[in-house]
mmCIF file of C-alpha atoms in Angstrom:
data_model
loop_
_atom_site.group_PDB
_atom_site.id
_atom_site.type_symbol
_atom_site.label_atom_id
_atom_site.label_comp_id
_atom_site.label_asym_id
_atom_site.label_seq_id
_atom_site.Cartn_x
_atom_site.Cartn_y
_atom_site.Cartn_z
ATOM 1 C CA UNK A 1 42.075 -90.282 35.084
ATOM 2 C CA UNK A 2 44.930 -87.855 34.533
ATOM 3 C CA UNK A 3 47.597 -87.884 37.216
ATOM 4 C CA UNK A 4 50.348 -85.388 38.014
ATOM 5 C CA UNK A 5 52.837 -85.795 40.810
ATOM 6 C CA UNK A 6 56.005 -83.681 40.782
ATOM 7 C CA UNK A 7 57.983 -86.294 42.714
ATOM 8 C CA UNK A 8 56.588 -89.716 41.755
ATOM 9 C CA UNK A 9 57.155 -91.251 38.352
ATOM 10 C CA UNK A 10 54.595 -93.374 36.552
ATOM 11 C CA UNK A 11 56.814 -96.428 36.988
ATOM 12 C CA UNK A 12 57.103 -95.887 40.761
ATOM 13 C CA UNK A 13 53.355 -95.434 41.065
ATOM 14 C CA UNK A 14 52.624 -98.589 39.101
ATOM 15 C CA UNK A 15 55.174 -100.515 41.199
ATOM 16 C CA UNK A 16 53.365 -99.262 44.333
ATOM 17 C CA UNK A 17 50.072 -100.594 42.982
ATOM 18 C CA UNK A 18 51.710 -103.956 42.259
ATOM 19 C CA UNK A 19 53.248 -104.043 45.750
ATOM 20 C CA UNK A 20 49.768 -103.696 47.222
ATOM 21 C CA UNK A 21 48.354 -106.361 44.836
ATOM 22 C CA UNK A 22 46.216 -103.754 43.059
ATOM 23 C CA UNK A 23 45.371 -104.374 39.424
ATOM 24 C CA UNK A 24 45.386 -101.109 37.476
ATOM 25 C CA UNK A 25 44.179 -100.692 33.915
ATOM 26 C CA UNK A 26 47.046 -98.552 32.668
ATOM 27 C CA UNK A 27 44.964 -97.437 29.676
ATOM 28 C CA UNK A 28 42.646 -95.574 32.069
ATOM 29 C CA UNK A 29 45.485 -93.874 33.990
ATOM 30 C CA UNK A 30 47.416 -91.126 32.192
ATOM 31 C CA UNK A 31 50.429 -89.537 33.853
ATOM 32 C CA UNK A 32 50.919 -85.966 32.708
ATOM 33 C CA UNK A 33 54.163 -83.948 32.785
ATOM 34 C CA UNK A 34 52.585 -80.855 34.369
ATOM 35 C CA UNK A 35 49.643 -79.865 36.510
ATOM 36 C CA UNK A 36 48.454 -77.540 33.725
ATOM 37 C CA UNK A 37 48.372 -80.471 31.296
ATOM 38 C CA UNK A 38 46.493 -82.646 33.807
ATOM 39 C CA UNK A 39 43.713 -80.132 34.538
ATOM 40 C CA UNK A 40 43.045 -79.109 30.935
ATOM 41 C CA UNK A 41 39.439 -80.156 30.243
ATOM 42 C CA UNK A 42 39.063 -81.872 33.619
ATOM 43 C CA UNK A 43 35.967 -81.821 35.803
ATOM 44 C CA UNK A 44 37.907 -81.823 39.076
ATOM 45 C CA UNK A 45 41.247 -81.396 40.783
ATOM 46 C CA UNK A 46 41.861 -83.918 43.580
ATOM 47 C CA UNK A 47 44.740 -83.149 45.953
ATOM 48 C CA UNK A 48 46.065 -86.279 47.668
ATOM 49 C CA UNK A 49 49.622 -85.273 48.592
ATOM 50 C CA UNK A 50 51.147 -82.262 50.336
ATOM 51 C CA UNK A 51 53.669 -80.884 47.868
ATOM 52 C CA UNK A 52 54.308 -77.190 48.532
ATOM 53 C CA UNK A 53 54.165 -76.338 44.843
ATOM 54 C CA UNK A 54 50.429 -77.178 44.869
ATOM 55 C CA UNK A 55 49.885 -74.020 46.978
ATOM 56 C CA UNK A 56 51.409 -71.778 44.319
ATOM 57 C CA UNK A 57 49.627 -72.896 41.150
ATOM 58 C CA UNK A 58 47.673 -70.346 39.043
ATOM 59 C CA UNK A 59 44.291 -71.835 39.887
ATOM 60 C CA UNK A 60 42.446 -69.020 38.093
ATOM 61 C CA UNK A 61 44.207 -70.172 34.870
ATOM 62 C CA UNK A 62 43.371 -73.812 35.639
ATOM 63 C CA UNK A 63 39.704 -72.906 36.209
ATOM 64 C CA UNK A 64 39.536 -71.256 32.791
ATOM 65 C CA UNK A 65 40.534 -74.511 31.045
ATOM 66 C CA UNK A 66 38.329 -76.858 33.062
ATOM 67 C CA UNK A 67 34.816 -78.199 32.484
ATOM 68 C CA UNK A 68 32.144 -76.380 34.494
ATOM 69 C CA UNK A 69 31.152 -76.733 37.215
ATOM 70 C CA UNK A 70 34.770 -77.200 38.265
ATOM 71 C CA UNK A 71 35.543 -78.968 41.540
ATOM 72 C CA UNK A 72 38.476 -79.104 43.933
ATOM 73 C CA UNK A 73 38.661 -81.997 46.389
ATOM 74 C CA UNK A 74 41.397 -81.125 48.851
ATOM 75 C CA UNK A 75 42.200 -84.297 50.750
ATOM 76 C CA UNK A 76 45.090 -82.670 52.638
ATOM 77 C CA UNK A 77 43.542 -79.265 53.550
ATOM 78 C CA UNK A 78 46.483 -77.725 51.801
ATOM 79 C CA UNK A 79 44.920 -75.060 49.575
ATOM 80 C CA UNK A 80 43.322 -71.668 50.148
ATOM 81 C CA UNK A 81 39.677 -72.714 49.963
ATOM 82 C CA UNK A 82 38.220 -69.183 50.178
ATOM 83 C CA UNK A 83 40.320 -68.054 47.215
ATOM 84 C CA UNK A 84 39.377 -71.135 45.204
ATOM 85 C CA UNK A 85 35.686 -70.416 45.854
ATOM 86 C CA UNK A 86 36.176 -66.768 44.780
ATOM 87 C CA UNK A 87 37.643 -68.083 41.490
ATOM 88 C CA UNK A 88 34.509 -70.176 40.991
ATOM 89 C CA UNK A 89 35.489 -73.675 42.096
ATOM 90 C CA UNK A 90 33.156 -75.809 44.174
ATOM 91 C CA UNK A 91 35.508 -76.828 46.976
ATOM 92 C CA UNK A 92 35.273 -79.937 49.149
ATOM 93 C CA UNK A 93 37.769 -80.590 51.909
ATOM 94 C CA UNK A 94 38.226 -83.034 54.777
ATOM 95 C CA UNK A 95 36.793 -81.747 58.051
ATOM 96 C CA UNK A 96 35.071 -78.684 56.640
ATOM 97 C CA UNK A 97 31.303 -78.604 56.626
ATOM 98 C CA UNK A 98 28.873 -76.592 54.498
ATOM 99 C CA UNK A 99 26.706 -73.603 55.363
ATOM 100 C CA UNK A 100 22.975 -73.596 54.626
ATOM 101 C CA UNK A 101 23.739 -71.974 51.240
ATOM 102 C CA UNK A 102 26.014 -74.868 50.320
ATOM 103 C CA UNK A 103 29.224 -72.836 50.526
ATOM 104 C CA UNK A 104 32.130 -74.233 52.514
ATOM 105 C CA UNK A 105 32.238 -73.303 56.185
ATOM 106 C CA UNK A 106 35.364 -71.151 56.497
ATOM 107 C CA UNK A 107 35.674 -71.146 60.267
ATOM 108 C CA UNK A 108 39.230 -71.635 61.494
ATOM 109 C CA UNK A 109 40.165 -75.124 62.545
ATOM 110 C CA UNK A 110 39.292 -75.825 66.189
ATOM 111 C CA UNK A 111 42.206 -75.642 68.591
ATOM 112 C CA UNK A 112 42.595 -76.655 72.192
ATOM 113 C CA UNK A 113 45.104 -73.850 72.704
ATOM 114 C CA UNK A 114 43.621 -70.880 74.510
ATOM 115 C CA UNK A 115 40.334 -72.569 75.417
ATOM 116 C CA UNK A 116 39.479 -71.507 78.979
ATOM 117 C CA UNK A 117 38.980 -74.407 81.393
ATOM 118 C CA UNK A 118 35.284 -74.771 82.190
ATOM 119 C CA UNK A 119 34.124 -72.959 79.030
ATOM 120 C CA UNK A 120 31.393 -74.596 76.921
ATOM 121 C CA UNK A 121 33.985 -75.244 74.205
ATOM 122 C CA UNK A 122 36.360 -76.947 76.671
ATOM 123 C CA UNK A 123 33.467 -79.061 77.863
ATOM 124 C CA UNK A 124 32.719 -80.147 74.277
ATOM 125 C CA UNK A 125 36.337 -81.224 73.832
ATOM 126 C CA UNK A 126 36.158 -83.276 77.049
ATOM 127 C CA UNK A 127 32.793 -84.808 76.104
ATOM 128 C CA UNK A 128 34.157 -85.831 72.672
ATOM 129 C CA UNK A 129 31.729 -83.547 70.844
ATOM 130 C CA UNK A 130 32.853 -81.681 67.770
ATOM 131 C CA UNK A 131 33.482 -78.071 68.902
ATOM 132 C CA UNK A 132 31.815 -76.487 65.848
ATOM 133 C CA UNK A 133 29.092 -78.980 64.934
ATOM 134 C CA UNK A 134 28.279 -79.902 68.538
ATOM 135 C CA UNK A 135 27.813 -83.587 67.718
ATOM 136 C CA UNK A 136 29.493 -86.485 69.451
ATOM 137 C CA UNK A 137 31.927 -88.253 67.163
ATOM 138 C CA UNK A 138 32.785 -91.724 68.376
ATOM 139 C CA UNK A 139 33.012 -93.752 65.181
ATOM 140 C CA UNK A 140 34.669 -93.091 61.787
ATOM 141 C CA UNK A 141 34.831 -95.323 58.731
ATOM 142 C CA UNK A 142 37.754 -94.663 56.402
ATOM 143 C CA UNK A 143 37.539 -96.039 52.883
ATOM 144 C CA UNK A 144 40.906 -96.889 51.378
ATOM 145 C CA UNK A 145 43.893 -98.169 53.335
ATOM 146 C CA UNK A 146 46.587 -97.177 50.869
ATOM 147 C CA UNK A 147 49.610 -95.039 51.523
ATOM 148 C CA UNK A 148 47.470 -91.930 52.091
ATOM 149 C CA UNK A 149 44.316 -93.347 53.684
ATOM 150 C CA UNK A 150 46.047 -95.870 55.933
ATOM 151 C CA UNK A 151 48.465 -93.466 57.658
ATOM 152 C CA UNK A 152 45.747 -90.798 57.903
ATOM 153 C CA UNK A 153 43.375 -93.197 59.656
ATOM 154 C CA UNK A 154 46.177 -94.522 61.879
ATOM 155 C CA UNK A 155 46.926 -90.947 62.947
ATOM 156 C CA UNK A 156 43.246 -90.267 63.727
ATOM 157 C CA UNK A 157 43.146 -93.489 65.808
ATOM 158 C CA UNK A 158 46.327 -92.541 67.690
ATOM 159 C CA UNK A 159 45.391 -88.912 68.350
ATOM 160 C CA UNK A 160 41.679 -89.560 69.127
ATOM 161 C CA UNK A 161 41.502 -92.676 71.320
ATOM 162 C CA UNK A 162 37.801 -92.033 72.083
ATOM 163 C CA UNK A 163 36.980 -92.567 68.374
ATOM 164 C CA UNK A 164 36.635 -96.058 66.945
ATOM 165 C CA UNK A 165 38.320 -95.990 63.539
ATOM 166 C CA UNK A 166 37.436 -98.670 61.007
ATOM 167 C CA UNK A 167 39.398 -98.888 57.773
ATOM 168 C CA UNK A 168 37.939 -100.744 54.804
ATOM 169 C CA UNK A 169 39.678 -101.681 51.583
ATOM 170 C CA UNK A 170 38.978 -104.183 48.818
ATOM 171 C CA UNK A 171 42.597 -105.399 49.032
ATOM 172 C CA UNK A 172 42.732 -108.122 51.696
ATOM 173 C CA UNK A 173 46.534 -108.124 51.751
ATOM 174 C CA UNK A 174 46.544 -104.409 52.575
ATOM 175 C CA UNK A 175 44.146 -104.929 55.496
ATOM 176 C CA UNK A 176 46.249 -107.846 56.745
ATOM 177 C CA UNK A 177 49.312 -105.630 56.657
ATOM 178 C CA UNK A 178 47.551 -102.997 58.777
ATOM 179 C CA UNK A 179 46.519 -105.688 61.260
ATOM 180 C CA UNK A 180 50.077 -107.055 61.537
ATOM 181 C CA UNK A 181 52.994 -106.002 63.735
ATOM 182 C CA UNK A 182 54.777 -104.521 60.661
ATOM 183 C CA UNK A 183 52.634 -101.573 59.629
ATOM 184 C CA UNK A 184 52.982 -100.582 55.944
ATOM 185 C CA UNK A 185 54.251 -97.047 56.616
ATOM 186 C CA UNK A 186 57.414 -96.109 54.719
#
């Protein structure tokens, strides 16, 4: 696994793993000095943090150096997915479904703003049904309670009280921290 983070050093990342009692085989984790270096020959780009510079990268150049098919997994919904698909990437992002042809659904994110009271869409929001998919969402399982997954799931639980959010993680100490009065959010 090649890692690039413009703001976090290898030492800080490894200290974070140790803090959460995670054993990491450092020989399988390579920290690169640039995004270009990290994507060269890669099968996928995985975005896990929201640094603004990630929006400005020359993804067409990255695509040219990657293995094909080339994937982008955007865990923060930060990137321009339509443009990435035009380049040739297979894009996967949180909260965005697929059309029958397998391409990402590019509908705008649902918003409560401007929804007329009494409209079918407003009724879906009240009933707890997803406004695009039309299904009732009342339970979510989040895998990984680290410093990205944990706060993300906590936010979903706080903003969507009708949804039961379950977080699973192999690290018992991390789960105990989330169940304590001192949440591990820094």
